[in-house]
C-alpha cells in the first residue's frame, strides 16, 4: 500500500501476511497462543509494522459495547479543587486506555441534567464527586457502574465510595485551636445539604462537647465570599462574648470571614483566629496566610478512578479514607495574644 493513501486496514495486513483477517485479530489482540503458530504471529506483526497499521479502537469498542469513557460529575467549578480531582482521575484513566469527560452539574449538588442523549449508551461508568444521593437520577447514572466521592458510605448509590478523612481533618483543627487555649468558637458552616458538611458540623460539636467550658455557635452561608462576609459580620457583632476562634467549612468562607473581621476592626489572629478546610491557592494569598486542612484533590481523583476500574473488572476497590493534613499558618494564635 502506498504511503499517504487511505488508512491501512486489517484486511491489508492479512493480505500482506498471507493469513485470514481472523488470524490478524487474534495476533494483534494477543489471543493467538495455541490458535496460530509462532511463525504466523511474527508474520502478522511484521506486516502490521510495515504498513503502520493501528487498530480502530472506536470500532472495536463499539463491537464490544464499550466506549472506554467515564463521566466525572462534580459541583459547579467554583474552585480549583475539582480541577485537581479531574487531573488525578484522567491520569489513571489514560494509563488504562480510558477517557474522562468532566461534567459540572449546573445545580451544584444536584440533580444533574443528562449531558448526553442517553448517558447509559455513551458511558462505561460514572464518578460522582460531592453529590447528594439523588443527584444522578436525571442522567440515570445510578444505573451505570458508579463510584461516589465524598459521600455517605452507608447510604451511597454507588458500587464503591471513596472519601477523604474529613472527620480527622476537623479533629485536627479543633485540637489545634483547643491547644492554643480557645474556648469560644464560631462555626461558619456551608449552607448546603450534603453529607460532607454534616460530618464537619457533627465532629466539631462532638469534639468540643468533650472539653468543659467550651461554647459553640453556628452561622450558615452559601459558599461565596460575599455571603460569608454578611454571615460572619453578623455573628461576630452579635450580643454576648465574642468568639475567639472562627472555624470555616472551606477556604472561600474563611476569605469572607477575613473581610468581615476587618470591617469590624478585628485583627487576625490577635482578636480572632480563623481556620479553613481545603488548602486552596487562596489560603496562601490571604494576609495573614490561612491555617487550613490540606486535601489532596489529585489523589482523590486517582483513587476514584482506580475504584471504578476495580468495579468494571469485578474486583474489590481499595478501602480506607484518604489522609488529610492540618497546615498551620499565621491565622491562628492563642486568644488575646
mmCIF file of C-alpha atoms in Angstrom:
data_model
loop_
_atom_site.group_PDB
_atom_site.id
_atom_site.type_symbol
_atom_site.label_atom_id
_atom_site.label_comp_id
_atom_site.label_asym_id
_atom_site.label_seq_id
_atom_site.Cartn_x
_atom_site.Cartn_y
_atom_site.Cartn_z
ATOM 1 C CA UNK A 1 0.000 0.000 0.000
ATOM 2 C CA UNK A 2 1.362 3.405 -0.938
ATOM 3 C CA UNK A 3 2.144 5.806 1.868
ATOM 4 C CA UNK A 4 -0.276 8.705 2.151
ATOM 5 C CA UNK A 5 -3.225 6.694 0.812
ATOM 6 C CA UNK A 6 -6.198 5.654 2.915
ATOM 7 C CA UNK A 7 -5.555 4.239 6.350
ATOM 8 C CA UNK A 8 -4.455 0.560 6.232
ATOM 9 C CA UNK A 9 -6.995 -1.973 7.433
ATOM 10 C CA UNK A 10 -6.764 -5.409 8.985
ATOM 11 C CA UNK A 11 -7.613 -6.787 5.543
ATOM 12 C CA UNK A 12 -4.436 -5.161 4.183
ATOM 13 C CA UNK A 13 -2.406 -6.715 6.999
ATOM 14 C CA UNK A 14 -3.976 -10.122 6.336
ATOM 15 C CA UNK A 15 -3.170 -9.866 2.603
ATOM 16 C CA UNK A 16 0.443 -8.823 3.271
ATOM 17 C CA UNK A 17 0.973 -11.629 5.794
ATOM 18 C CA UNK A 18 -0.855 -14.242 3.740
ATOM 19 C CA UNK A 19 -3.333 -15.048 6.511
ATOM 20 C CA UNK A 20 -7.024 -14.530 7.296
ATOM 21 C CA UNK A 21 -8.434 -11.405 8.967
ATOM 22 C CA UNK A 22 -9.420 -13.624 11.890
ATOM 23 C CA UNK A 23 -5.768 -14.539 12.383
ATOM 24 C CA UNK A 24 -4.818 -10.854 12.337
ATOM 25 C CA UNK A 25 -7.410 -10.139 15.031
ATOM 26 C CA UNK A 26 -6.131 -13.000 17.180
ATOM 27 C CA UNK A 27 -2.492 -11.926 16.904
ATOM 28 C CA UNK A 28 -2.997 -8.190 17.421
ATOM 29 C CA UNK A 29 -5.459 -8.877 20.250
ATOM 30 C CA UNK A 30 -2.806 -11.115 21.869
ATOM 31 C CA UNK A 31 -5.156 -14.118 21.796
ATOM 32 C CA UNK A 32 -3.197 -16.195 19.290
ATOM 33 C CA UNK A 33 -1.439 -18.623 21.656
ATOM 34 C CA UNK A 34 -2.477 -22.193 20.821
ATOM 35 C CA UNK A 35 -4.543 -20.982 17.851
ATOM 36 C CA UNK A 36 -1.931 -19.867 15.315
ATOM 37 C CA UNK A 37 1.772 -20.673 15.080
ATOM 38 C CA UNK A 38 4.588 -18.524 16.404
ATOM 39 C CA UNK A 39 5.835 -18.021 12.832
ATOM 40 C CA UNK A 40 2.398 -16.821 11.686
ATOM 41 C CA UNK A 41 2.169 -14.407 14.611
ATOM 42 C CA UNK A 42 5.557 -12.957 13.693
ATOM 43 C CA UNK A 43 4.481 -12.520 10.052
ATOM 44 C CA UNK A 44 1.335 -10.666 11.115
ATOM 45 C CA UNK A 45 3.219 -8.342 13.477
ATOM 46 C CA UNK A 46 5.847 -7.605 10.827
ATOM 47 C CA UNK A 47 3.177 -6.811 8.226
ATOM 48 C CA UNK A 48 1.401 -4.513 10.702
ATOM 49 C CA UNK A 49 4.681 -2.669 11.384
ATOM 50 C CA UNK A 50 5.494 -2.252 7.699
ATOM 51 C CA UNK A 51 2.024 -0.927 6.925
ATOM 52 C CA UNK A 52 1.988 1.247 10.085
ATOM 53 C CA UNK A 53 -1.341 -0.363 10.929
ATOM 54 C CA UNK A 54 -3.214 0.854 14.022
ATOM 55 C CA UNK A 55 -6.349 -0.955 15.204
ATOM 56 C CA UNK A 56 -9.550 1.064 15.031
ATOM 57 C CA UNK A 57 -10.265 1.181 18.758
ATOM 58 C CA UNK A 58 -13.523 3.034 18.281
ATOM 59 C CA UNK A 59 -14.906 0.268 16.062
ATOM 60 C CA UNK A 60 -13.549 -2.415 18.390
ATOM 61 C CA UNK A 61 -15.130 -0.813 21.433
ATOM 62 C CA UNK A 62 -18.410 -0.421 19.579
ATOM 63 C CA UNK A 63 -18.445 -4.154 18.848
ATOM 64 C CA UNK A 64 -17.703 -4.903 22.485
ATOM 65 C CA UNK A 65 -20.341 -2.451 23.745
ATOM 66 C CA UNK A 66 -17.663 -0.375 25.481
ATOM 67 C CA UNK A 67 -16.789 3.266 24.849
ATOM 68 C CA UNK A 68 -13.925 3.410 27.374
ATOM 69 C CA UNK A 69 -15.363 6.719 28.512
ATOM 70 C CA UNK A 70 -16.105 7.748 32.089
ATOM 71 C CA UNK A 71 -18.207 10.698 33.227
ATOM 72 C CA UNK A 72 -16.916 12.695 36.200
ATOM 73 C CA UNK A 73 -19.771 14.719 37.690
ATOM 74 C CA UNK A 74 -18.750 17.494 40.084
ATOM 75 C CA UNK A 75 -20.464 20.515 41.621
ATOM 76 C CA UNK A 76 -20.147 23.749 39.661
ATOM 77 C CA UNK A 77 -16.461 24.532 39.111
ATOM 78 C CA UNK A 78 -16.136 27.342 41.635
ATOM 79 C CA UNK A 79 -12.711 26.321 42.997
ATOM 80 C CA UNK A 80 -9.624 24.601 41.653
ATOM 81 C CA UNK A 81 -10.255 21.597 43.924
ATOM 82 C CA UNK A 82 -12.426 19.799 41.386
ATOM 83 C CA UNK A 83 -9.912 20.569 38.651
ATOM 84 C CA UNK A 84 -7.440 18.581 40.740
ATOM 85 C CA UNK A 85 -9.920 15.720 41.099
ATOM 86 C CA UNK A 86 -10.269 15.634 37.303
ATOM 87 C CA UNK A 87 -6.495 15.720 36.764
ATOM 88 C CA UNK A 88 -5.970 12.726 39.047
ATOM 89 C CA UNK A 89 -8.844 10.726 37.555
ATOM 90 C CA UNK A 90 -7.763 11.458 33.973
ATOM 91 C CA UNK A 91 -4.159 10.447 34.691
ATOM 92 C CA UNK A 92 -5.165 6.985 35.931
ATOM 93 C CA UNK A 93 -7.779 6.635 33.183
ATOM 94 C CA UNK A 94 -5.205 7.366 30.458
ATOM 95 C CA UNK A 95 -2.936 4.643 31.815
ATOM 96 C CA UNK A 96 -5.757 2.161 31.181
ATOM 97 C CA UNK A 97 -6.965 3.473 27.818
ATOM 98 C CA UNK A 98 -9.970 5.377 29.170
ATOM 99 C CA UNK A 99 -11.029 8.966 28.652
ATOM 100 C CA UNK A 100 -12.761 11.146 31.246
ATOM 101 C CA UNK A 101 -15.484 13.664 30.427
ATOM 102 C CA UNK A 102 -15.831 16.377 33.086
ATOM 103 C CA UNK A 103 -19.394 17.491 33.723
ATOM 104 C CA UNK A 104 -20.044 20.274 36.251
ATOM 105 C CA UNK A 105 -23.618 19.891 37.499
ATOM 106 C CA UNK A 106 -25.387 23.216 36.866
ATOM 107 C CA UNK A 107 -27.381 22.714 40.042
ATOM 108 C CA UNK A 108 -24.342 22.254 42.304
ATOM 109 C CA UNK A 109 -25.025 19.141 44.344
ATOM 110 C CA UNK A 110 -27.835 18.037 42.033
ATOM 111 C CA UNK A 111 -29.894 16.844 40.383
ATOM 112 C CA UNK A 112 -27.713 16.926 37.275
ATOM 113 C CA UNK A 113 -29.170 17.099 33.764
ATOM 114 C CA UNK A 114 -28.242 14.412 31.260
ATOM 115 C CA UNK A 115 -25.221 15.724 29.284
ATOM 116 C CA UNK A 116 -25.820 13.086 26.606
ATOM 117 C CA UNK A 117 -28.916 11.916 24.783
ATOM 118 C CA UNK A 118 -28.518 8.706 26.756
ATOM 119 C CA UNK A 119 -25.768 8.531 29.336
ATOM 120 C CA UNK A 120 -26.092 4.763 29.581
ATOM 121 C CA UNK A 121 -25.421 4.362 25.859
ATOM 122 C CA UNK A 122 -22.424 6.717 25.845
ATOM 123 C CA UNK A 123 -20.573 5.752 29.029
ATOM 124 C CA UNK A 124 -18.900 2.836 30.734
ATOM 125 C CA UNK A 125 -19.218 4.333 34.215
ATOM 126 C CA UNK A 126 -19.670 7.409 36.372
ATOM 127 C CA UNK A 127 -17.634 9.007 39.157
ATOM 128 C CA UNK A 128 -19.721 11.494 41.113
ATOM 129 C CA UNK A 129 -17.916 13.878 43.453
ATOM 130 C CA UNK A 130 -19.558 15.626 46.395
ATOM 131 C CA UNK A 131 -23.066 14.918 45.166
ATOM 132 C CA UNK A 132 -26.305 14.448 47.063
ATOM 133 C CA UNK A 133 -27.622 10.883 46.985
ATOM 134 C CA UNK A 134 -30.297 11.691 44.376
ATOM 135 C CA UNK A 135 -28.175 13.953 42.200
ATOM 136 C CA UNK A 136 -27.645 11.346 39.463
ATOM 137 C CA UNK A 137 -31.275 10.421 38.921
ATOM 138 C CA UNK A 138 -31.783 12.542 35.803
ATOM 139 C CA UNK A 139 -28.758 11.126 33.966
ATOM 140 C CA UNK A 140 -29.589 7.608 35.130
ATOM 141 C CA UNK A 141 -26.058 7.443 36.476
ATOM 142 C CA UNK A 142 -27.317 5.295 39.312
ATOM 143 C CA UNK A 143 -27.957 2.565 36.707
ATOM 144 C CA UNK A 144 -24.350 2.587 35.475
ATOM 145 C CA UNK A 145 -21.216 1.340 37.258
ATOM 146 C CA UNK A 146 -20.890 4.157 39.776
ATOM 147 C CA UNK A 147 -18.302 5.357 42.273
ATOM 148 C CA UNK A 148 -19.259 8.084 44.724
ATOM 149 C CA UNK A 149 -16.678 10.520 46.093
ATOM 150 C CA UNK A 150 -17.197 12.469 49.319
ATOM 151 C CA UNK A 151 -20.444 10.678 50.134
ATOM 152 C CA UNK A 152 -22.018 8.714 52.972
ATOM 153 C CA UNK A 153 -20.737 5.136 52.571
ATOM 154 C CA UNK A 154 -23.821 3.833 54.388
ATOM 155 C CA UNK A 155 -26.369 5.432 52.052
ATOM 156 C CA UNK A 156 -24.396 5.514 48.803
ATOM 157 C CA UNK A 157 -25.944 4.544 45.481
ATOM 158 C CA UNK A 158 -22.502 3.603 44.220
ATOM 159 C CA UNK A 159 -20.822 0.243 43.940
ATOM 160 C CA UNK A 160 -17.947 1.905 45.829
ATOM 161 C CA UNK A 161 -17.369 5.083 47.816
ATOM 162 C CA UNK A 162 -14.080 6.958 48.184
ATOM 163 C CA UNK A 163 -13.721 9.576 50.907
ATOM 164 C CA UNK A 164 -11.181 11.969 52.306
ATOM 165 C CA UNK A 165 -10.812 11.666 56.077
ATOM 166 C CA UNK A 166 -12.790 14.842 56.756
ATOM 167 C CA UNK A 167 -13.594 13.708 60.298
ATOM 168 C CA UNK A 168 -9.898 13.628 61.148
ATOM 169 C CA UNK A 169 -9.376 16.979 59.429
ATOM 170 C CA UNK A 170 -11.956 18.650 61.668
ATOM 171 C CA UNK A 171 -10.449 16.862 64.673
ATOM 172 C CA UNK A 172 -7.004 18.258 63.810
ATOM 173 C CA UNK A 173 -8.392 21.800 63.505
ATOM 174 C CA UNK A 174 -10.295 21.541 66.771
ATOM 175 C CA UNK A 175 -7.384 20.079 68.717
ATOM 176 C CA UNK A 176 -5.085 22.787 67.350
ATOM 177 C CA UNK A 177 -7.411 25.577 68.476
ATOM 178 C CA UNK A 178 -8.106 23.968 71.849
ATOM 179 C CA UNK A 179 -4.372 23.555 72.354
ATOM 180 C CA UNK A 180 -3.923 27.282 71.786
ATOM 181 C CA UNK A 181 -6.436 27.931 74.583
ATOM 182 C CA UNK A 182 -9.587 28.801 72.631
ATOM 183 C CA UNK A 183 -12.910 28.035 74.273
ATOM 184 C CA UNK A 184 -15.404 30.298 72.411
ATOM 185 C CA UNK A 185 -15.970 29.020 68.861
ATOM 186 C CA UNK A 186 -17.986 30.191 65.884
ATOM 187 C CA UNK A 187 -18.653 27.645 63.128
ATOM 188 C CA UNK A 188 -19.127 29.343 59.747
ATOM 189 C CA UNK A 189 -20.907 26.413 58.102
ATOM 190 C CA UNK A 190 -21.637 25.854 54.418
ATOM 191 C CA UNK A 191 -25.364 26.262 53.809
ATOM 192 C CA UNK A 192 -25.538 23.104 51.691
ATOM 193 C CA UNK A 193 -27.424 19.894 52.465
ATOM 194 C CA UNK A 194 -24.542 17.476 51.943
ATOM 195 C CA UNK A 195 -23.060 14.558 53.865
ATOM 196 C CA UNK A 196 -19.562 16.045 53.930
ATOM 197 C CA UNK A 197 -20.741 19.251 55.606
ATOM 198 C CA UNK A 198 -22.887 17.306 58.071
ATOM 199 C CA UNK A 199 -19.738 15.381 59.038
ATOM 200 C CA UNK A 200 -17.855 18.631 59.708
ATOM 201 C CA UNK A 201 -20.602 20.022 61.928
ATOM 202 C CA UNK A 202 -21.048 16.777 63.836
ATOM 203 C CA UNK A 203 -17.343 16.238 64.506
ATOM 204 C CA UNK A 204 -16.745 19.837 65.620
ATOM 205 C CA UNK A 205 -19.666 19.713 68.066
ATOM 206 C CA UNK A 206 -18.695 16.256 69.344
ATOM 207 C CA UNK A 207 -15.064 17.193 69.964
ATOM 208 C CA UNK A 208 -15.906 20.452 71.727
ATOM 209 C CA UNK A 209 -18.520 18.736 73.907
ATOM 210 C CA UNK A 210 -15.700 16.701 75.445
ATOM 211 C CA UNK A 211 -13.950 19.828 76.764
ATOM 212 C CA UNK A 212 -15.575 21.612 79.735
ATOM 213 C CA UNK A 213 -16.136 25.350 79.391
ATOM 214 C CA UNK A 214 -16.390 25.484 75.600
ATOM 215 C CA UNK A 215 -19.053 27.457 73.751
ATOM 216 C CA UNK A 216 -20.027 26.777 70.130
ATOM 217 C CA UNK A 217 -22.235 28.968 67.974
ATOM 218 C CA UNK A 218 -23.080 28.233 64.338
ATOM 219 C CA UNK A 219 -23.965 30.513 61.438
ATOM 220 C CA UNK A 220 -24.555 29.361 57.882
ATOM 221 C CA UNK A 221 -23.722 30.839 54.486
ATOM 222 C CA UNK A 222 -23.618 29.694 50.865
ATOM 223 C CA UNK A 223 -20.066 29.056 49.689
ATOM 224 C CA UNK A 224 -19.318 32.516 48.337
ATOM 225 C CA UNK A 225 -17.081 35.212 49.757
ATOM 226 C CA UNK A 226 -19.776 37.880 49.872
ATOM 227 C CA UNK A 227 -22.323 35.621 51.597
ATOM 228 C CA UNK A 228 -19.633 34.643 54.092
ATOM 229 C CA UNK A 229 -18.871 38.317 54.793
ATOM 230 C CA UNK A 230 -22.509 39.009 55.636
ATOM 231 C CA UNK A 231 -22.935 35.930 57.848
ATOM 232 C CA UNK A 232 -19.614 36.302 59.686
ATOM 233 C CA UNK A 233 -20.055 40.038 60.292
ATOM 234 C CA UNK A 234 -23.486 39.482 61.842
ATOM 235 C CA UNK A 235 -22.237 36.617 64.022
ATOM 236 C CA UNK A 236 -19.088 38.387 65.226
ATOM 237 C CA UNK A 237 -21.030 41.528 66.151
ATOM 238 C CA UNK A 238 -23.913 39.711 67.901
ATOM 239 C CA UNK A 239 -24.547 40.386 71.619
ATOM 240 C CA UNK A 240 -22.627 38.348 74.164
ATOM 241 C CA UNK A 241 -18.997 37.250 74.453
ATOM 242 C CA UNK A 242 -17.341 37.344 71.047
ATOM 243 C CA UNK A 243 -15.916 34.069 69.708
ATOM 244 C CA UNK A 244 -12.135 33.910 69.685
ATOM 245 C CA UNK A 245 -11.910 31.183 67.037
ATOM 246 C CA UNK A 246 -13.788 31.012 63.755
ATOM 247 C CA UNK A 247 -13.904 27.547 62.141
ATOM 248 C CA UNK A 248 -14.886 27.751 58.453
ATOM 249 C CA UNK A 249 -16.119 24.826 56.358
ATOM 250 C CA UNK A 250 -13.938 25.850 53.434
ATOM 251 C CA UNK A 251 -11.292 28.388 52.419
ATOM 252 C CA UNK A 252 -13.686 30.648 50.484
ATOM 253 C CA UNK A 253 -15.820 31.036 53.602
ATOM 254 C CA UNK A 254 -12.644 31.852 55.508
ATOM 255 C CA UNK A 255 -11.815 34.592 52.989
ATOM 256 C CA UNK A 256 -15.221 36.113 53.674
ATOM 257 C CA UNK A 257 -14.562 35.883 57.403
ATOM 258 C CA UNK A 258 -11.329 37.872 56.915
ATOM 259 C CA UNK A 259 -13.259 40.696 55.240
ATOM 260 C CA UNK A 260 -15.898 40.652 57.961
ATOM 261 C CA UNK A 261 -13.262 40.837 60.706
ATOM 262 C CA UNK A 262 -11.587 43.813 59.051
ATOM 263 C CA UNK A 263 -14.904 45.643 58.694
ATOM 264 C CA UNK A 264 -15.336 45.188 62.446
ATOM 265 C CA UNK A 265 -11.719 46.312 63.048
ATOM 266 C CA UNK A 266 -10.788 42.920 64.449
ATOM 267 C CA UNK A 267 -7.235 41.699 63.948
ATOM 268 C CA UNK A 268 -6.398 38.194 62.743
ATOM 269 C CA UNK A 269 -5.143 36.304 64.737
ATOM 270 C CA UNK A 270 -4.792 38.696 67.721
ATOM 271 C CA UNK A 271 -8.558 39.215 68.178
ATOM 272 C CA UNK A 272 -9.921 36.189 66.335
ATOM 273 C CA UNK A 273 -8.261 33.099 64.919
ATOM 274 C CA UNK A 274 -9.600 31.786 61.602
ATOM 275 C CA UNK A 275 -9.288 28.339 60.020
ATOM 276 C CA UNK A 276 -10.385 26.918 56.669
ATOM 277 C CA UNK A 277 -10.594 23.494 55.075
ATOM 278 C CA UNK A 278 -9.314 22.686 51.540
ATOM 279 C CA UNK A 279 -5.908 24.417 51.267
ATOM 280 C CA UNK A 280 -6.750 26.155 48.007
ATOM 281 C CA UNK A 281 -4.267 28.576 46.429
ATOM 282 C CA UNK A 282 -6.387 31.261 48.096
ATOM 283 C CA UNK A 283 -5.150 30.128 51.525
ATOM 284 C CA UNK A 284 -1.653 31.497 50.896
ATOM 285 C CA UNK A 285 -2.925 34.615 49.118
ATOM 286 C CA UNK A 286 -4.728 35.783 52.264
ATOM 287 C CA UNK A 287 -2.917 38.013 54.738
ATOM 288 C CA UNK A 288 -2.114 36.533 57.181
ATOM 289 C CA UNK A 289 -1.840 33.163 55.442
ATOM 290 C CA UNK A 290 -4.630 30.796 56.407
ATOM 291 C CA UNK A 291 -4.368 27.814 58.739
ATOM 292 C CA UNK A 292 -6.323 25.100 56.931
ATOM 293 C CA UNK A 293 -6.538 21.378 56.190
ATOM 294 C CA UNK A 294 -4.832 20.183 53.027
ATOM 295 C CA UNK A 295 -6.971 17.870 50.884
ATOM 296 C CA UNK A 296 -5.094 16.041 48.123
ATOM 297 C CA UNK A 297 -7.531 16.577 45.241
ATOM 298 C CA UNK A 298 -5.445 14.736 42.636
ATOM 299 C CA UNK A 299 -5.035 11.667 44.849
ATOM 300 C CA UNK A 300 -8.787 11.818 45.470
ATOM 301 C CA UNK A 301 -9.411 11.671 41.713
ATOM 302 C CA UNK A 302 -6.843 8.904 41.247
ATOM 303 C CA UNK A 303 -8.438 6.750 43.937
ATOM 304 C CA UNK A 304 -11.884 7.382 42.456
ATOM 305 C CA UNK A 305 -10.795 6.200 39.006
ATOM 306 C CA UNK A 306 -8.960 3.209 40.467
ATOM 307 C CA UNK A 307 -12.133 2.240 42.324
ATOM 308 C CA UNK A 308 -14.225 2.489 39.150
ATOM 309 C CA UNK A 309 -11.730 0.345 37.225
ATOM 310 C CA UNK A 310 -11.979 -2.235 40.001
ATOM 311 C CA UNK A 311 -15.784 -2.191 39.790
ATOM 312 C CA UNK A 312 -15.669 -2.601 36.000
ATOM 313 C CA UNK A 313 -13.301 -5.569 36.381
ATOM 314 C CA UNK A 314 -15.278 -7.199 39.187
ATOM 315 C CA UNK A 315 -12.609 -6.546 41.822
ATOM 316 C CA UNK A 316 -12.987 -5.086 45.330
ATOM 317 C CA UNK A 317 -11.719 -1.482 45.382
ATOM 318 C CA UNK A 318 -9.063 -0.362 47.844
ATOM 319 C CA UNK A 319 -10.595 0.605 51.176
ATOM 320 C CA UNK A 320 -9.796 3.279 53.747
ATOM 321 C CA UNK A 321 -10.227 7.039 53.748
ATOM 322 C CA UNK A 322 -7.538 9.265 52.237
ATOM 323 C CA UNK A 323 -5.477 11.005 54.977
ATOM 324 C CA UNK A 324 -5.623 14.794 55.292
ATOM 325 C CA UNK A 325 -3.177 17.166 56.975
ATOM 326 C CA UNK A 326 -3.526 20.356 59.007
ATOM 327 C CA UNK A 327 -1.311 23.140 57.657
ATOM 328 C CA UNK A 328 -0.660 25.656 60.433
ATOM 329 C CA UNK A 329 -0.040 29.186 59.190
ATOM 330 C CA UNK A 330 -0.339 32.663 60.654
ATOM 331 C CA UNK A 331 -4.139 32.985 61.037
ATOM 332 C CA UNK A 332 -4.240 31.170 64.395
ATOM 333 C CA UNK A 333 -2.750 32.157 67.769
ATOM 334 C CA UNK A 334 -3.680 31.967 71.457
ATOM 335 C CA UNK A 335 -6.775 34.072 72.305
ATOM 336 C CA UNK A 336 -5.988 37.636 73.270
ATOM 337 C CA UNK A 337 -2.364 37.078 72.283
#
